[in-house]
Short mmCIF file of C-alpha atoms in Angstrom, two decimals:
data_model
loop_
_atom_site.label_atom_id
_atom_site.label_comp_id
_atom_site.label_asym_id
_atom_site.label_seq_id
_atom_site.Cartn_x
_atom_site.Cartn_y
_atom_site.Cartn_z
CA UNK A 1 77.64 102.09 96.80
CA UNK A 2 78.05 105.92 97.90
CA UNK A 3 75.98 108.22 95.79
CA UNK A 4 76.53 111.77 94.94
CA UNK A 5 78.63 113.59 97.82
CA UNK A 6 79.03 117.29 98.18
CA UNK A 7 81.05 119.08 100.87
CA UNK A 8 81.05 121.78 102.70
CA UNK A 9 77.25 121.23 103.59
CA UNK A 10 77.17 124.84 104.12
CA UNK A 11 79.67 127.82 104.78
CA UNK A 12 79.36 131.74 105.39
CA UNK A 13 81.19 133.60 102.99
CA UNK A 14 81.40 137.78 102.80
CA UNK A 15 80.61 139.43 99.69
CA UNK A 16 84.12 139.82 97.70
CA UNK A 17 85.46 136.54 98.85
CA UNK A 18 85.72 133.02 96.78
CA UNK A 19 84.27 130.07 97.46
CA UNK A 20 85.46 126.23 96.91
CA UNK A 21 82.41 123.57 96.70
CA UNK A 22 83.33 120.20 95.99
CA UNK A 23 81.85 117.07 94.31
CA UNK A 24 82.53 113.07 94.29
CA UNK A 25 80.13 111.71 91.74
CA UNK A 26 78.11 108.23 92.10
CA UNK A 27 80.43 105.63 91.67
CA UNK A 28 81.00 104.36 87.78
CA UNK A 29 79.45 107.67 86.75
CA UNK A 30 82.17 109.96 84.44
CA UNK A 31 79.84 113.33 84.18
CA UNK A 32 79.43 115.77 86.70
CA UNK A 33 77.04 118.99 86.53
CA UNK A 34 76.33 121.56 88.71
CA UNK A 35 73.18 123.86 89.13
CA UNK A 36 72.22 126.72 91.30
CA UNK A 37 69.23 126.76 92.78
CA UNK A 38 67.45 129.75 94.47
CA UNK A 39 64.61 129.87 96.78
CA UNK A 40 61.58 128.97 95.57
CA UNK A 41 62.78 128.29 92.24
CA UNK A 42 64.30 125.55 89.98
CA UNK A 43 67.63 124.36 89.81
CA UNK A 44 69.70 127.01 86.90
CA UNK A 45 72.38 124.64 84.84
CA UNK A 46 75.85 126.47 85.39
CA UNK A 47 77.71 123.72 83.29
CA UNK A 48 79.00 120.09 83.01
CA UNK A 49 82.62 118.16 83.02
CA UNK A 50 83.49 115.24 81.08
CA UNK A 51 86.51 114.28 80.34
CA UNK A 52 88.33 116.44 82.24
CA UNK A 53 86.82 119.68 80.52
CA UNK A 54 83.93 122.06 80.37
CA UNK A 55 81.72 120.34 77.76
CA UNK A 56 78.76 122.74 78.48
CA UNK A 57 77.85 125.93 80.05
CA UNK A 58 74.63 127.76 81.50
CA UNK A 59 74.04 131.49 81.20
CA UNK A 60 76.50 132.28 83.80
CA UNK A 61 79.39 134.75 84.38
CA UNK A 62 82.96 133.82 83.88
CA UNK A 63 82.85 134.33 88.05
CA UNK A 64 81.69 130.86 88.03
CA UNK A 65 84.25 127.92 87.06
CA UNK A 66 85.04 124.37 87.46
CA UNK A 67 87.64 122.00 87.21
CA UNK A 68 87.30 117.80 86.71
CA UNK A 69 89.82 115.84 88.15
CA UNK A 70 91.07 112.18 86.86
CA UNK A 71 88.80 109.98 89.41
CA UNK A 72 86.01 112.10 87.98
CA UNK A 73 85.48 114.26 91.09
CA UNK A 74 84.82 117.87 90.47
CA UNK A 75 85.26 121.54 92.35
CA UNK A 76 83.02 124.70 91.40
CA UNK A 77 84.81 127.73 92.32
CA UNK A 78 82.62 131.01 92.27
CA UNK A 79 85.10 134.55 92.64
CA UNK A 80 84.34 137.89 94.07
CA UNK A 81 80.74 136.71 95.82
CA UNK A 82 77.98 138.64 95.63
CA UNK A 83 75.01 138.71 97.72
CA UNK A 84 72.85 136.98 94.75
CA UNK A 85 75.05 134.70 95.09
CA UNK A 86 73.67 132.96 98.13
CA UNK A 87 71.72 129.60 96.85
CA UNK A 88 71.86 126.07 97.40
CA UNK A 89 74.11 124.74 94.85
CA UNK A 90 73.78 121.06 93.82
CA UNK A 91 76.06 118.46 91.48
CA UNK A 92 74.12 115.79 89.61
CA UNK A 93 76.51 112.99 88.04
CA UNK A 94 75.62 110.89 85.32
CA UNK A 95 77.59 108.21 82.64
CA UNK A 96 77.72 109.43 79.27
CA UNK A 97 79.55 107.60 76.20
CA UNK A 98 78.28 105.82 73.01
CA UNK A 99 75.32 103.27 73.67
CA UNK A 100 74.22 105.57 76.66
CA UNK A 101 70.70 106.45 76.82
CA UNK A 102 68.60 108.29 78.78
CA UNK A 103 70.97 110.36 80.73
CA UNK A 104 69.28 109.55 84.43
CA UNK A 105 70.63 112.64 86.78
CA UNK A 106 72.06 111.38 90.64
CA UNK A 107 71.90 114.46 92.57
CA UNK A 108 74.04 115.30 95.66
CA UNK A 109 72.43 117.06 98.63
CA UNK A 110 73.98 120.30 97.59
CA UNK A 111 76.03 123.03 99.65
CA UNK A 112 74.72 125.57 100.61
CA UNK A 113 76.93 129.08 101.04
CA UNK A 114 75.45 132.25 102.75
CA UNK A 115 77.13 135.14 101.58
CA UNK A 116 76.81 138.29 104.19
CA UNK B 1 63.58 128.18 74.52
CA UNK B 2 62.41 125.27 76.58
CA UNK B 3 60.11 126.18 79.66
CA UNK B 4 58.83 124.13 82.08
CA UNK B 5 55.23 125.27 84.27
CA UNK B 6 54.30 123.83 87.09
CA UNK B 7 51.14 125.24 88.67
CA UNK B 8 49.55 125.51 91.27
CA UNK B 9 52.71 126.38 93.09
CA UNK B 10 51.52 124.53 96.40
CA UNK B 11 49.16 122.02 97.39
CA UNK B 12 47.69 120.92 100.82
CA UNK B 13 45.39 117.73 101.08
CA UNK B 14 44.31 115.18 103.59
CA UNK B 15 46.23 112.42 104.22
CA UNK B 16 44.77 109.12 102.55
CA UNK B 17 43.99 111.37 99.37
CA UNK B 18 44.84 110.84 95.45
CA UNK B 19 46.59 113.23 93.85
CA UNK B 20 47.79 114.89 90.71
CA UNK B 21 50.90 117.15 89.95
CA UNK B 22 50.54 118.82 86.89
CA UNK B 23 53.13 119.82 84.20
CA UNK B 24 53.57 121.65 81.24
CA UNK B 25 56.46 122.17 78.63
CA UNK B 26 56.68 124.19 75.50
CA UNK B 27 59.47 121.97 73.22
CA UNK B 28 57.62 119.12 72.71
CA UNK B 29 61.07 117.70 71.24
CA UNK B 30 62.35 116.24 74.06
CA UNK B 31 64.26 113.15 75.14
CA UNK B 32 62.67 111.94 78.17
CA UNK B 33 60.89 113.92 81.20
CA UNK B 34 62.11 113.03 84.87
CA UNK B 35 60.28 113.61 88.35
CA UNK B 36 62.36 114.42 91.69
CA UNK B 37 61.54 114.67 94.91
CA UNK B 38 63.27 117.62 96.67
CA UNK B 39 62.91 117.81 100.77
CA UNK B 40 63.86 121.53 102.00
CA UNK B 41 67.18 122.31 102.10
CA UNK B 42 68.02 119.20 100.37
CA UNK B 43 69.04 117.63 96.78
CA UNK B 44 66.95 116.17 94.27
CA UNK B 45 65.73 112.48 94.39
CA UNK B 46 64.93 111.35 91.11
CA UNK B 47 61.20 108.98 91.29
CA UNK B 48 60.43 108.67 87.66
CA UNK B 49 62.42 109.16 84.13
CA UNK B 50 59.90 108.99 81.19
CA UNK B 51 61.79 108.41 77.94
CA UNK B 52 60.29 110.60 74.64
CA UNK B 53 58.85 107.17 73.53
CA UNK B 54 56.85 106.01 76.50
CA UNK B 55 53.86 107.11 77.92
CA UNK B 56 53.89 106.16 81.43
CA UNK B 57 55.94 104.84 84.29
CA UNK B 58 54.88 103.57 87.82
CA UNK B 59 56.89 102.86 90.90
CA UNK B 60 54.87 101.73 94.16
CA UNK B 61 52.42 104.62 94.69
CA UNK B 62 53.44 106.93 91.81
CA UNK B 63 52.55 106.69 88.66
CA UNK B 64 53.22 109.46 85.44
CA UNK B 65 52.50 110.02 82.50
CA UNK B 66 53.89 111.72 79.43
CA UNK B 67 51.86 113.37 76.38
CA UNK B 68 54.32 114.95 74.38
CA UNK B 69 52.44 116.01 71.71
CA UNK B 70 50.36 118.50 74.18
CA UNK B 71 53.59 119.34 76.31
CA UNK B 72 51.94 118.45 79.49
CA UNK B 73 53.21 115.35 82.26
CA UNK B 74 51.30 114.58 85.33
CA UNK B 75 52.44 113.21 88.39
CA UNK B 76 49.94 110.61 90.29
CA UNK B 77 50.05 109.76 94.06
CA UNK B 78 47.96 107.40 95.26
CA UNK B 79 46.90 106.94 98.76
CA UNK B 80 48.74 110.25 100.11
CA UNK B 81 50.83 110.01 103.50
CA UNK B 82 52.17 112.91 105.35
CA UNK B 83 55.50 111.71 104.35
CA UNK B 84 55.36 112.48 100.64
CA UNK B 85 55.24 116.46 102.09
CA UNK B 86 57.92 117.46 99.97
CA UNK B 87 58.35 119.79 96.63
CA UNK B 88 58.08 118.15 93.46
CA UNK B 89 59.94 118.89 90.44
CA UNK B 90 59.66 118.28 86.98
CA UNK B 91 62.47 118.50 84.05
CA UNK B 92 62.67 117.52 80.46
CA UNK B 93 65.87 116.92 78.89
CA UNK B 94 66.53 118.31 75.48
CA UNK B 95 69.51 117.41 73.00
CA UNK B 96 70.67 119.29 70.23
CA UNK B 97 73.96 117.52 68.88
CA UNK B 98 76.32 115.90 71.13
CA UNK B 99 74.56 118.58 73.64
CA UNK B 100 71.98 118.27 76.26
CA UNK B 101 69.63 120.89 78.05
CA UNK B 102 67.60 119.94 81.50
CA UNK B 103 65.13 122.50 82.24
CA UNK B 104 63.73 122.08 85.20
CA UNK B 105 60.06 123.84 86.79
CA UNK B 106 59.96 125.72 89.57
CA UNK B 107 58.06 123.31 91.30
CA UNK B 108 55.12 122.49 93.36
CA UNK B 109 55.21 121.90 97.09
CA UNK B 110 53.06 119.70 98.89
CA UNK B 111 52.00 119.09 102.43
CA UNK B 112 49.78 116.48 103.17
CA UNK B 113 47.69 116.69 106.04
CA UNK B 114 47.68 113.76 109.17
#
């Protein structure tokens, strides 16, 4: 049973550019969520897909965006980089629905983009 | 506004040691508290959920414990190994509607001696 795949692992972007990150979620799982995390600090909630749509979003600019396709897989596009940019940025599935409790997180290893 | 303190920020001990992670949270309204495991570089491993209506969970060496009412979890390792070097991360999950929050500490890293 393959958890929580991200690719690219990492990737060197220049400031101005966009950036692709991609996301298969644990299989059986229907929610995926993505966070940036900086150094030294905790994971920041950008948002989460269900559905097919943006259910929630984190305080983040409209630079960020997402998209969730049918087999529940998911893409986080970030436009015109910036140097703050630069974090490890990681996609946690989960099942959600009626009857679900407890909302247990399955994290990927994350991808990691340097932005120069 | 939920926020989540870990402190200190880093530990070092002796292998063979017991050990406890503290921490802290200001909503005491939450839904359950979760543990990960985060080697550098790396994602999160998830080691214990604690749901709003339990006070403790164990698995093998670990063991936490929740006390909502004072907004504080701790994190226990017995017997420490130089493998557990890792950061540890706690996060509470809050709901308001059909809407849920994770708010995660900053974390606490720990390297355990040989």
């Amino acid at each position: 049973d393959a958890g929580v795949t991200q690719s690219p692992t990492h990737l060197i972007k220049t400031r101005g550019q966009q950036v692709t990150l991609r996301c298969s979620p644990k299989s059986g799982h229907d929610t995926v969520s993505w966070y940036q995390q900086a150094l030294g600090q905790g994971p920041q909630f950008i948002f989460q897909y269900y559905e097919e749509e943006e259910r929630q979003r984190g305080n983040f600019p409209d630079r960020f965006s997402g998209h969730q396709f049918p087999n529940y897989s998911s893409e986080l596009n970030v436009n015109a980089l910036l140097l703050g940019d630069s974090a490890l940025y990681l996609c946690a599935s989960s099942l959600q629905g009626p009857g679900i409790v407890g909302e247990k997180l399955f994290f990927g290893s994350g991808t990691q983009p340097s932005v120069l | 506004k939920q926020e989540v303190t870990q402190i200190p920020a880093a530990l070092s001990v002796p292998e063979g040691e017991n050990l406890v992670l503290n921490c802290s949270f200001t909503d005491s309204a939450i839904y359950n508290l979760q543990w990960f495991r985060q080697d550098p570089g790396k994602g999160l491993t998830s080691l214990l959920l604690i749901q709003s209506s339990q006070r403790e969970q164990t698995s093998g060496r670990l063991n936490a414990s929740l006390d909502k009412s004072s907004g504080r979890s701790t994190l226990y390792i017995a017997a420490s190994q130089p493998g557990d070097s890792a950061t540890y991360l706690c996060s509470t999950l809050t709901r308001t509607g059909a809407n849920s929050k994770l708010t995660f500490g900053k974390g606490i890293t720990l390297s355990v001696r040989p």
